[in-house]
Amino acid sequence: MSSIFTKIIAREIPSEIVYEQENIIVIKDIQPKAKTHLLIIPKKEIPTINDLDESDRELIAEMFFVAKKVAKQLHIDQGYQLHFNVGKKGGQEVMHIHLHLLSEI
Ligand code: AMP
Protein backbone atom coordinates (compact mmCIF):
# COMPACT_ATOMS: atom_id res chain seq x y z
CA MET A 1 0.00 0.00 0.00
CA SER A 2 1.22 3.48 -0.86
CA SER A 3 2.13 5.92 1.87
CA ILE A 4 0.08 9.07 2.37
CA PHE A 5 3.00 11.03 0.92
CA THR A 6 3.04 8.91 -2.24
CA LYS A 7 -0.66 9.72 -2.60
CA ILE A 8 0.10 13.43 -2.18
CA ILE A 9 2.89 13.19 -4.79
CA ALA A 10 0.44 11.48 -7.17
CA ARG A 11 -2.16 14.22 -6.44
CA GLU A 12 -4.56 11.56 -5.17
CA ILE A 13 -5.01 13.55 -1.99
CA PRO A 14 -4.63 17.31 -1.61
CA SER A 15 -1.78 19.09 0.11
CA GLU A 16 -0.15 22.50 0.14
CA ILE A 17 2.83 22.02 -2.14
CA VAL A 18 5.56 24.60 -1.58
CA TYR A 19 8.19 23.32 -3.99
CA GLU A 20 8.76 20.40 -6.34
CA GLN A 21 11.61 19.08 -8.44
CA GLU A 22 12.28 15.82 -10.21
CA ASN A 23 12.89 13.61 -7.17
CA ILE A 24 11.60 15.66 -4.25
CA ILE A 25 8.48 17.46 -3.11
CA VAL A 26 8.08 19.95 -0.26
CA ILE A 27 4.71 20.35 1.45
CA LYS A 28 3.31 22.22 4.44
CA ASP A 29 2.80 19.98 7.45
CA ILE A 30 -0.91 19.60 8.11
CA GLN A 31 -0.36 19.99 11.88
CA PRO A 32 2.41 22.59 12.09
CA LYS A 33 4.58 22.53 15.20
CA ALA A 34 6.23 25.87 14.39
CA LYS A 35 5.38 29.08 12.52
CA THR A 36 6.78 27.39 9.42
CA HIS A 37 6.72 23.60 9.32
CA LEU A 38 7.57 21.94 6.02
CA LEU A 39 8.23 18.36 5.03
CA ILE A 40 10.90 17.61 2.43
CA ILE A 41 9.93 14.30 0.90
CA PRO A 42 11.70 12.17 -1.70
CA LYS A 43 9.35 10.81 -4.34
CA LYS A 44 10.98 7.42 -3.85
CA GLU A 45 9.12 5.67 -1.05
CA ILE A 46 11.77 4.64 1.48
CA PRO A 47 10.15 3.61 4.79
CA THR A 48 12.79 4.82 7.27
CA ILE A 49 16.37 6.08 7.38
CA ASN A 50 17.30 2.52 8.37
CA ASP A 51 16.17 1.37 4.92
CA LEU A 52 18.58 3.60 2.99
CA ASP A 53 21.02 1.95 0.69
CA GLU A 54 24.10 3.16 -1.12
CA SER A 55 22.11 4.20 -4.17
CA ASP A 56 20.18 6.72 -2.02
CA ARG A 57 23.26 8.81 -1.14
CA GLU A 58 22.62 11.49 -3.73
CA LEU A 59 18.92 11.68 -2.96
CA ILE A 60 19.55 12.27 0.73
CA ALA A 61 22.09 14.98 -0.05
CA GLU A 62 19.59 16.54 -2.45
CA MET A 63 17.02 16.76 0.35
CA PHE A 64 19.37 19.00 2.34
CA PHE A 65 20.06 21.20 -0.68
CA VAL A 66 16.30 21.53 -1.20
CA ALA A 67 15.94 22.50 2.49
CA LYS A 68 18.55 25.21 2.01
CA LYS A 69 16.90 26.48 -1.18
CA VAL A 70 13.38 26.60 0.24
CA ALA A 71 14.55 28.26 3.49
CA LYS A 72 16.19 30.97 1.41
CA GLN A 73 13.13 31.41 -0.81
CA LEU A 74 10.91 31.81 2.27
CA HIS A 75 13.40 34.18 3.96
CA ILE A 76 13.78 31.94 7.00
CA ASP A 77 17.38 30.97 6.30
CA GLN A 78 18.65 32.88 9.34
CA GLY A 79 17.28 30.16 11.60
CA TYR A 80 15.58 26.85 11.23
CA GLN A 81 15.69 23.26 12.42
CA LEU A 82 15.98 20.11 10.33
CA HIS A 83 15.19 16.69 11.68
CA PHE A 84 14.27 13.13 10.84
CA ASN A 85 12.22 10.92 13.12
CA VAL A 86 13.32 7.31 12.69
CA GLY A 87 11.03 4.38 13.43
CA LYS A 88 7.87 4.23 15.53
CA LYS A 89 9.91 4.46 18.74
CA GLY A 90 11.66 7.52 17.28
CA GLY A 91 8.35 9.30 16.79
CA GLN A 92 7.94 8.48 13.09
CA GLU A 93 4.28 8.18 12.10
CA VAL A 94 4.50 8.17 8.31
CA MET A 95 6.71 5.36 7.02
CA HIS A 96 8.05 7.29 4.03
CA ILE A 97 11.17 9.25 4.93
CA HIS A 98 10.79 13.00 5.24
CA LEU A 99 12.94 15.81 6.57
CA HIS A 100 11.11 18.21 8.89
CA LEU A 101 12.01 21.89 8.42
CA LEU A 102 10.80 24.11 11.26
CA SER A 103 11.28 27.83 11.82
CA GLU A 104 9.89 30.50 14.13
CA ILE A 105 11.09 33.37 11.95
P1 AMP B 1 6.65 11.89 11.48
O1 AMP B 1 6.04 11.81 12.84
O2 AMP B 1 8.11 12.27 11.48
O3 AMP B 1 6.36 10.66 10.66
O4 AMP B 1 5.95 13.11 10.76
C1 AMP B 1 4.80 12.97 9.98
C2 AMP B 1 4.28 14.35 9.76
O5 AMP B 1 3.40 14.31 8.66
C3 AMP B 1 3.50 14.91 10.96
O6 AMP B 1 4.10 16.12 11.39
C4 AMP B 1 2.10 15.11 10.40
O7 AMP B 1 1.48 16.26 10.90
C5 AMP B 1 2.36 15.20 8.91
N1 AMP B 1 1.26 14.80 8.05
C6 AMP B 1 0.50 13.69 8.14
N2 AMP B 1 -0.41 13.65 7.15
C7 AMP B 1 -0.22 14.77 6.40
C8 AMP B 1 -0.85 15.31 5.24
N3 AMP B 1 -1.87 14.71 4.64
N4 AMP B 1 -0.38 16.49 4.75
C9 AMP B 1 0.65 17.12 5.35
N5 AMP B 1 1.28 16.66 6.45
C10 AMP B 1 0.86 15.50 6.97
XYZ file of C-alpha atoms and ligand atoms in Angstrom:
128
model
C 0.000 0.000 0.000
C 1.223 3.475 -0.865
C 2.130 5.925 1.872
C 0.081 9.074 2.372
C 3.000 11.032 0.922
C 3.036 8.908 -2.245
C -0.660 9.722 -2.601
C 0.103 13.427 -2.184
C 2.894 13.193 -4.789
C 0.440 11.477 -7.171
C -2.158 14.216 -6.440
C -4.556 11.557 -5.173
C -5.012 13.546 -1.990
C -4.630 17.310 -1.614
C -1.779 19.088 0.107
C -0.151 22.497 0.142
C 2.833 22.017 -2.144
C 5.561 24.596 -1.583
C 8.194 23.323 -3.993
C 8.760 20.400 -6.340
C 11.609 19.083 -8.436
C 12.282 15.816 -10.213
C 12.886 13.608 -7.172
C 11.602 15.661 -4.250
C 8.484 17.461 -3.114
C 8.076 19.953 -0.259
C 4.709 20.349 1.453
C 3.308 22.224 4.440
C 2.804 19.984 7.452
C -0.913 19.597 8.115
C -0.361 19.988 11.876
C 2.410 22.593 12.086
C 4.578 22.526 15.198
C 6.230 25.870 14.392
C 5.377 29.076 12.517
C 6.782 27.391 9.419
C 6.724 23.597 9.316
C 7.569 21.940 6.018
C 8.230 18.356 5.030
C 10.903 17.613 2.433
C 9.932 14.297 0.902
C 11.701 12.166 -1.699
C 9.352 10.814 -4.337
C 10.975 7.425 -3.855
C 9.116 5.671 -1.051
C 11.774 4.640 1.481
C 10.153 3.615 4.785
C 12.788 4.824 7.270
C 16.369 6.076 7.382
C 17.303 2.518 8.372
C 16.174 1.368 4.925
C 18.579 3.601 2.992
C 21.020 1.947 0.695
C 24.104 3.164 -1.116
C 22.111 4.203 -4.171
C 20.179 6.719 -2.021
C 23.257 8.812 -1.139
C 22.621 11.489 -3.730
C 18.919 11.677 -2.960
C 19.546 12.274 0.732
C 22.091 14.983 -0.054
C 19.590 16.541 -2.447
C 17.021 16.757 0.354
C 19.370 19.003 2.337
C 20.056 21.199 -0.678
C 16.304 21.534 -1.200
C 15.936 22.503 2.488
C 18.548 25.210 2.014
C 16.905 26.479 -1.178
C 13.375 26.604 0.243
C 14.551 28.259 3.485
C 16.195 30.972 1.411
C 13.130 31.410 -0.811
C 10.906 31.812 2.266
C 13.402 34.180 3.960
C 13.776 31.942 6.997
C 17.379 30.971 6.299
C 18.653 32.876 9.342
C 17.285 30.162 11.600
C 15.581 26.846 11.231
C 15.688 23.259 12.417
C 15.977 20.109 10.334
C 15.190 16.689 11.681
C 14.267 13.130 10.839
C 12.216 10.919 13.123
C 13.321 7.311 12.693
C 11.026 4.384 13.426
C 7.873 4.229 15.535
C 9.912 4.456 18.735
C 11.660 7.515 17.283
C 8.353 9.301 16.785
C 7.940 8.480 13.087
C 4.282 8.183 12.103
C 4.503 8.169 8.312
C 6.710 5.362 7.024
C 8.052 7.288 4.031
C 11.167 9.251 4.926
C 10.787 13.005 5.242
C 12.939 15.808 6.571
C 11.112 18.210 8.889
C 12.015 21.893 8.421
C 10.797 24.109 11.263
C 11.283 27.825 11.823
C 9.888 30.495 14.128
C 11.092 33.370 11.949
P 6.652 11.887 11.478
O 6.042 11.812 12.841
O 8.107 12.272 11.484
O 6.362 10.661 10.660
O 5.948 13.111 10.765
C 4.801 12.968 9.978
C 4.284 14.351 9.765
O 3.404 14.307 8.660
C 3.503 14.912 10.958
O 4.101 16.123 11.389
C 2.103 15.107 10.397
O 1.481 16.265 10.901
C 2.358 15.199 8.909
N 1.258 14.798 8.049
C 0.497 13.685 8.136
N -0.413 13.651 7.148
C -0.225 14.765 6.397
C -0.848 15.314 5.240
N -1.872 14.708 4.637
N -0.381 16.492 4.754
C 0.654 17.120 5.349
N 1.278 16.659 6.450
C 0.857 15.503 6.968
